[in-house]
Coordinates of C-alpha atoms and ligand atoms in Angstrom, one line a residue:
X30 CA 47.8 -165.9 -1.2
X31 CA 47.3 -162.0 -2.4
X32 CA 49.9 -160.7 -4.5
X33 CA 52.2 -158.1 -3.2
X34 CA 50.9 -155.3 -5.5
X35 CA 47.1 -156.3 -3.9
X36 CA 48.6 -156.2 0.2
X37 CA 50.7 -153.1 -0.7
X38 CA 47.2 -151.2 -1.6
X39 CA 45.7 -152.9 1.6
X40 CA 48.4 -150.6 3.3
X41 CA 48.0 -147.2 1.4
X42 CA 45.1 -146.3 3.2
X43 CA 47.1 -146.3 6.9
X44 CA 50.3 -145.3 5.4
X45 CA 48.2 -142.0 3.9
X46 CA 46.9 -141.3 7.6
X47 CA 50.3 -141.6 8.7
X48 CA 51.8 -138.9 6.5
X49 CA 49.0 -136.2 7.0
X50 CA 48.8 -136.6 11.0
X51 CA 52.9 -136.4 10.6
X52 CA 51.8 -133.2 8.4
X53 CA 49.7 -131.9 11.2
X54 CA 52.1 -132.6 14.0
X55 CA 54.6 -130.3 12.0
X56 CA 52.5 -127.3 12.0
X57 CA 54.0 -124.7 14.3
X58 CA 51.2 -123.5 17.0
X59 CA 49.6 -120.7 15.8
X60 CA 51.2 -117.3 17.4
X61 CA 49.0 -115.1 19.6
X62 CA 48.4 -111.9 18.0
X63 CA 48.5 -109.1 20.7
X64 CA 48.0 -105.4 20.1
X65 CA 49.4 -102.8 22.0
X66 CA 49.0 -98.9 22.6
X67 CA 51.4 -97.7 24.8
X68 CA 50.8 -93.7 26.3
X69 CA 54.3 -92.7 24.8
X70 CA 57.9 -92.4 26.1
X71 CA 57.1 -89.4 28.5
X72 CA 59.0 -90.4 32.0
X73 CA 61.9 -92.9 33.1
X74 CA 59.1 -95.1 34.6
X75 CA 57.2 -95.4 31.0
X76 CA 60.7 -96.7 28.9
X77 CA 61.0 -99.3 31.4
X78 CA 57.4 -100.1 31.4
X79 CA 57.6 -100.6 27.7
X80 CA 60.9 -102.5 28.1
X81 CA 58.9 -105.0 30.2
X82 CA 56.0 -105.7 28.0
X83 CA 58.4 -106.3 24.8
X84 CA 60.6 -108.3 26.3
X85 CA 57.8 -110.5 27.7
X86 CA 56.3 -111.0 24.6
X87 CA 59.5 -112.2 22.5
X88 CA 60.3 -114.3 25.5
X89 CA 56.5 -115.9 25.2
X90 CA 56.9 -116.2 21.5
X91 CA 53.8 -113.4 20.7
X92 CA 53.3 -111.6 17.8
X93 CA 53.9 -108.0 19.7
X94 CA 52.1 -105.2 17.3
X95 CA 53.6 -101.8 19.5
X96 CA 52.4 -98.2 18.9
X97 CA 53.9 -95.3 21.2
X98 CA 50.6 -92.7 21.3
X99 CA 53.1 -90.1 21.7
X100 CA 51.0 -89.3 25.0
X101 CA 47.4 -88.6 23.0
X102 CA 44.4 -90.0 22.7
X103 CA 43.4 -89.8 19.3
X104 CA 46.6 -91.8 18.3
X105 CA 45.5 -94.5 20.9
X106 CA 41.9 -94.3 19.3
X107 CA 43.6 -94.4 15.9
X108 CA 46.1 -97.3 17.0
X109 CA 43.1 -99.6 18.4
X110 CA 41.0 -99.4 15.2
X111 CA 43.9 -100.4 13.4
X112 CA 44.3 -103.7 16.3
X113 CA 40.4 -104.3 15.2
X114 CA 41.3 -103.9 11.0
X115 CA 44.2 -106.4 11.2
X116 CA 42.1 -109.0 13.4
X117 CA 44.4 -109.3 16.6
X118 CA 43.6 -112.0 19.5
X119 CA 43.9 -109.5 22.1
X120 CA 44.6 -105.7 22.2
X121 CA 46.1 -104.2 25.0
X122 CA 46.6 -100.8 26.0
X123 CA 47.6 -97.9 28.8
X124 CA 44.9 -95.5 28.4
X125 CA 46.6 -91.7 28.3
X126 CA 43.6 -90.4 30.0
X127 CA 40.0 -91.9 31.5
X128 CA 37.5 -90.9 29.8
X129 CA 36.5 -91.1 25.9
X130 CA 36.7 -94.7 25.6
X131 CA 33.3 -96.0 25.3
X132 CA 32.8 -95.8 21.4
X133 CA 36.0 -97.5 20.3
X134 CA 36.0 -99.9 23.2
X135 CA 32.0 -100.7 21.9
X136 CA 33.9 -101.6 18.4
X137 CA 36.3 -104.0 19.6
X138 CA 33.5 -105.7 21.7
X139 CA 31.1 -105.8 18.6
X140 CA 34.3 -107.4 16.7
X141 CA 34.5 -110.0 19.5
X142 CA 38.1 -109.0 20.6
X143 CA 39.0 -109.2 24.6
X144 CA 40.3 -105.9 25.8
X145 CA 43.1 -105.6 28.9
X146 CA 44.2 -102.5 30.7
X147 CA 47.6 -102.0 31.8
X148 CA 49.2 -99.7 33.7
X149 CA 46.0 -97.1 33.7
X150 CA 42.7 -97.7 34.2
X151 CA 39.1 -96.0 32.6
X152 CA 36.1 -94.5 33.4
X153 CA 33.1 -96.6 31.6
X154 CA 29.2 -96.8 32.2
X155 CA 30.0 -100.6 31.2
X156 CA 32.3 -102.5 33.0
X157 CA 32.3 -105.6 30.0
X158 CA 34.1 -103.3 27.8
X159 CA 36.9 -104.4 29.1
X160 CA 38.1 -108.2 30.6
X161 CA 40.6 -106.7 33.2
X162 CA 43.1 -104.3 34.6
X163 CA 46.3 -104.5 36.1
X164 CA 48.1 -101.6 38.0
X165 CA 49.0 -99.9 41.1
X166 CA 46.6 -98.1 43.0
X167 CA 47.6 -94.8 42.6
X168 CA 45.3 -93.3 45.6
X169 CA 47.6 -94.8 47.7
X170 CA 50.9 -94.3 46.3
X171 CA 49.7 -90.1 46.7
X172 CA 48.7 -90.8 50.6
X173 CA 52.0 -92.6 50.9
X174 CA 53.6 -89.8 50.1
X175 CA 51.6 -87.4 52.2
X176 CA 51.8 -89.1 55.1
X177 CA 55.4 -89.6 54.6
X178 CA 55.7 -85.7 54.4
X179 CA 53.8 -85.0 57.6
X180 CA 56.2 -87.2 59.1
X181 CA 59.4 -85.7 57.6
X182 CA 57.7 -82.2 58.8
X183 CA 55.9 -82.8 61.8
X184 CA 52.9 -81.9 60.1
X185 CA 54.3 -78.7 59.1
X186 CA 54.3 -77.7 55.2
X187 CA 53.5 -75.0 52.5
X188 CA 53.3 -76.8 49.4
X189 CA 53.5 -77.1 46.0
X190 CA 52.2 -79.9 43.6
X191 CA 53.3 -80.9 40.2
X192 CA 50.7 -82.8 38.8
X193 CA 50.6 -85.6 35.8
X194 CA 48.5 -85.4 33.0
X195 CA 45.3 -83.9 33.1
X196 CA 42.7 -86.2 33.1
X197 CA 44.8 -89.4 33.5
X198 CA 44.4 -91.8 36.1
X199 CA 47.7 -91.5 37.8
X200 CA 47.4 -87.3 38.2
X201 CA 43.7 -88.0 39.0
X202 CA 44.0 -90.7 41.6
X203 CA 47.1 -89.0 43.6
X204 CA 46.1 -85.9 43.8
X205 CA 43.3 -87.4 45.9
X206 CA 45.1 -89.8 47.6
X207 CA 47.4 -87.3 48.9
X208 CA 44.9 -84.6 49.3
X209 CA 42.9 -87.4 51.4
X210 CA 45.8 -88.1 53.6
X211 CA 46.2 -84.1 54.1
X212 CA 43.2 -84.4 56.0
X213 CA 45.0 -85.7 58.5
X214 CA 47.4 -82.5 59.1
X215 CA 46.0 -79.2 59.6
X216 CA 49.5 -77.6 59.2
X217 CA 50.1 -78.7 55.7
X218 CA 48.6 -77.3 52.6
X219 CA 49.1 -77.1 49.2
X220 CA 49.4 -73.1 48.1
X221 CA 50.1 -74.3 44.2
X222 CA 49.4 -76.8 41.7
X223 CA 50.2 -77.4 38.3
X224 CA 50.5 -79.9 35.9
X225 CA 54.2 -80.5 34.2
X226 CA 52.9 -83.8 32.2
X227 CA 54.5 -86.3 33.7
X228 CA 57.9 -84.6 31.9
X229 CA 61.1 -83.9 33.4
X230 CA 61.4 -80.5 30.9
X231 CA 57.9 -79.4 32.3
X232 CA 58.6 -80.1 35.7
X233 CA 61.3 -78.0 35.3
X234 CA 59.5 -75.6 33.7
X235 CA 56.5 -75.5 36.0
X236 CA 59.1 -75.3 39.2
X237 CA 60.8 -72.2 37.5
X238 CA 57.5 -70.1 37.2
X239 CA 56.7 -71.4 40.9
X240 CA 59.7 -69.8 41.9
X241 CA 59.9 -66.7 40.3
X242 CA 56.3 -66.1 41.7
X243 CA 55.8 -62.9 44.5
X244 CA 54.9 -65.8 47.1
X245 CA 57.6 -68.1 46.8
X246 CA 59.4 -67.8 49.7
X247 CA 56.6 -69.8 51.6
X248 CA 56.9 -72.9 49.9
X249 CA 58.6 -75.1 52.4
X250 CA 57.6 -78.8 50.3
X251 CA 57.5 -79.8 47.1
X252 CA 55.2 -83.5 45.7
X253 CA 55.4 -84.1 42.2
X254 CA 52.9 -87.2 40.5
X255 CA 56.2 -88.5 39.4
X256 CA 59.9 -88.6 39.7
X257 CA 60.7 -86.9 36.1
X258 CA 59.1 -83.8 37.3
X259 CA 60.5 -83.8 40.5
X260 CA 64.3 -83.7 38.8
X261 CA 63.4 -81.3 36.1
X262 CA 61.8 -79.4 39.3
X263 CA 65.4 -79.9 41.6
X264 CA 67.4 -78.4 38.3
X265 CA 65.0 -75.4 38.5
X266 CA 65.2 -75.1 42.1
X267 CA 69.3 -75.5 42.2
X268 CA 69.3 -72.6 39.4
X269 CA 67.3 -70.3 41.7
X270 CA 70.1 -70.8 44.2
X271 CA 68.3 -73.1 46.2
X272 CA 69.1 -76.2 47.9
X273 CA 66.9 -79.1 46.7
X274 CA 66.2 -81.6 49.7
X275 CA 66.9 -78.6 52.4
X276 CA 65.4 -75.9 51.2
X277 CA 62.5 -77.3 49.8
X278 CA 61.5 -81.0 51.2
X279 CA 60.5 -83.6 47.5
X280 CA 59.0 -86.3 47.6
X281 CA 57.6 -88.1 44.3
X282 CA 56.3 -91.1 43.0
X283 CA 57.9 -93.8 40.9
X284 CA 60.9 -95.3 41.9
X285 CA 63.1 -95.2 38.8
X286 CA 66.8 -95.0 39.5
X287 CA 67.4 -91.0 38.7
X288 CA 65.5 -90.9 41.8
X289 CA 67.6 -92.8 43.7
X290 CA 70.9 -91.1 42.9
X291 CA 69.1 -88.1 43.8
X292 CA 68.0 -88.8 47.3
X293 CA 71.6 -90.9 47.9
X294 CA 73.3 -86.8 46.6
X295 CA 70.6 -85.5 49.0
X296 CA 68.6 -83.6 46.6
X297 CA 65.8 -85.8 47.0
X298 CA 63.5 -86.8 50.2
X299 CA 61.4 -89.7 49.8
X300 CA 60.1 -91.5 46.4
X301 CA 56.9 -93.8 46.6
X302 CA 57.4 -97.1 44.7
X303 CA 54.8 -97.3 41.6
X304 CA 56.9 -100.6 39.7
X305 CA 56.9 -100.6 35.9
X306 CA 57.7 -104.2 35.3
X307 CA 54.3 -105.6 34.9
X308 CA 55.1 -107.4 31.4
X309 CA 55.2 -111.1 32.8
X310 CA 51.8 -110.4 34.8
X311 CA 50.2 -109.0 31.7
X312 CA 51.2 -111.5 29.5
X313 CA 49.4 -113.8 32.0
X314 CA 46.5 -112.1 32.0
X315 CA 46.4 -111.6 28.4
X316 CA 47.4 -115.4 27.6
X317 CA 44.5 -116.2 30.0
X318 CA 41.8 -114.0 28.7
X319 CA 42.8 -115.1 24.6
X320 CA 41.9 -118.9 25.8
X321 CA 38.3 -117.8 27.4
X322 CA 39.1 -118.3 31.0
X323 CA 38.2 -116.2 33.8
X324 CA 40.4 -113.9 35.3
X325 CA 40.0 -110.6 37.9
X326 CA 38.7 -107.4 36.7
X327 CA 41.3 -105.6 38.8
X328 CA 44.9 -106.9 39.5
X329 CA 46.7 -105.0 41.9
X330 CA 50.6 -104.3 41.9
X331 CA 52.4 -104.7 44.9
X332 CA 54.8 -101.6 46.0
X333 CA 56.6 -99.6 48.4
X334 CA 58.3 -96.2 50.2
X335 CA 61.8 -95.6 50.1
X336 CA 63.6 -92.4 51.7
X337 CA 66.9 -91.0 51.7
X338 CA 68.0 -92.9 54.8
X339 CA 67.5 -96.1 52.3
X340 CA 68.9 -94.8 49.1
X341 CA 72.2 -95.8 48.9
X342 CA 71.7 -99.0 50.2
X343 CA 69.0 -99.5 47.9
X344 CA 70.1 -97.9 44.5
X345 CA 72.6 -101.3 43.6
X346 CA 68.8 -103.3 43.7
X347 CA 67.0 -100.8 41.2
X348 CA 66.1 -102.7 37.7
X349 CA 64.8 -99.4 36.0
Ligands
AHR409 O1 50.8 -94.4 34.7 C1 52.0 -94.4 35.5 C2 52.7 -93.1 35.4 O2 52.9 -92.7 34.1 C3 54.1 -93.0 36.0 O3 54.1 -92.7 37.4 C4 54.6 -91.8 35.3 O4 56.0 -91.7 35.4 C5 54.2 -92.2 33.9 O5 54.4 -91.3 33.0

């Protein structure tokens, strides 16, 4: 018969293996580590785009790292080599503008980190610099709104165009869209175009100088890249003495709820859905790409038109 002190060190070796794999069970799961460069807090549409992707990562449990660009690209640039110094999973970002990316995008693939696009996408010889890209096709959101317009005119319109951002995808992409769609209707054209930066103060401001110019009185239609611009552009047009939605048909892009109480007080036309809310989608994506499985290179967001017959109706459904 063994003495107890000789079957209690029979049992140390099991009883040691118990306490370290109860050790290891206790470890909280490691937290992914995503960084993210957001364009800025420019438009309506933006805040609650960034609303979206923060709230989905707390709700997910990520480690969010945020920096606002302040709409330029060498804060992005500056932002993304910090992502690469402090070793994030995944970095994440809505490019301000298309092109320019190559070198920094060439450094976080040499340091092995996955890359995903949201909101805007980039113009690269390489298409592995980045794993994917989720957003709205904006070449359609600017023929929506075109062919909207031909319908609201019978084909009949003088216009002018407030673009985005020069050089970003959204001001890019719906400029041709609706210029595609113009095509279409040899009574509409656009006599001016200008960017006000995706801004309601520059919309407003760009509108005023339209106004005040010799050939004014022609203008019959107004299409701005984004609904900001178009309400900065209705305050300029109301302070000329004009009547917003009458006088001058608008129609924009976006969707956010300003837009809506415009079009329901008739100062507004038509908006063409372009939805911010993408956080849960991204996170999917991103949550995906971080554990190596394969995912699109382009995701499509789903959207649609809504007018001022709709508005009212509409505006108690409107989430941003
Ligand atoms: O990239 C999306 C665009 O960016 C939105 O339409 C505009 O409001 C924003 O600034």
């Amino acid at each position: 018969m063994p003495s107890l002190s000789r079957r209690l060190l029979c049992l140390l070796p099991s009883a040691v293996a118990l306490v370290a794999a109860a050790s290891l069970s206790a470890q909280p799961a490691k937290k992914l580590v995503v960084g993210f460069s957001q364009v800025g807090a420019e438009s309506g549409w933006r805040t609650a785009n960034t609303e979206s992707i923060k709230a989905e990562a707390a709700k997910r449990g990520i480690d969010l790292k945020f920096a606002d660009a302040q709409q330029k690209q060498e804060n992005q640039i500056k932002a993304l080599r910090s992502f690469i110094a402090q070793g994030v999973d995944v970095i994440a970002f809505s490019p301000v503008v298309e092109t320019g990316w190559e070198p920094v995008l060439k450094e976080i693939k040499t340091a092995g980190i996955p890359v995903v696009l949201s909101d805007r996408a980039v113009k690269v010889s390489d298409p592995s610099l980045y794993a994917t890209q989720i957003g709205s096709d904006f070449v359609e959101e600017g023929r929506r709104a075109a062919d909207w317009l031909a319908k609201k005119t019978g084909g009949q319109a003088v216009i002018a165009e407030l673009t985005g951002t020069p050089g970003s995808a959204p001001a890019i992409d719906r400029k041709k869209g609706f210029e595609q769609a113009l095509a279409k209707y040899p009574g509409m054209k656009i006599v001016k175009s200008q960017s006000g930066n995706f801004t309601r103060a520059e919309g407003k401001q760009v509108m005023e100088a339209f106004l005040k110019s010799p050939d004014a009185k022609q203008l019959t239609a107004l299409f701005a890249h984004n609904d900001d611009m178009a309400l900065g552009a209705i305050q300029a047009i109301e302070e000329a003495g004009l009547k917003p939605g009458k006088d001058l048909v608008i129609v924009s892009i976006d969707g956010v709820r300003g837009a809506f109480e415009a079009m329901a007080a008739g100062k507004l036309n038509c908006t063409v859905e372009c939805l911010p809310q993408i956080g849960p989608q991204l996170f999917d994506l991103i949550e995906k790409v971080a554990a190596g499985q394969k995912v699109p290179h382009h995701v499509r967001v789903e959207e649609g038109v809504f007018d001022e017959t709709q508005a009212k109706a509409e505006l108690p459904n409107r989430k941003y």
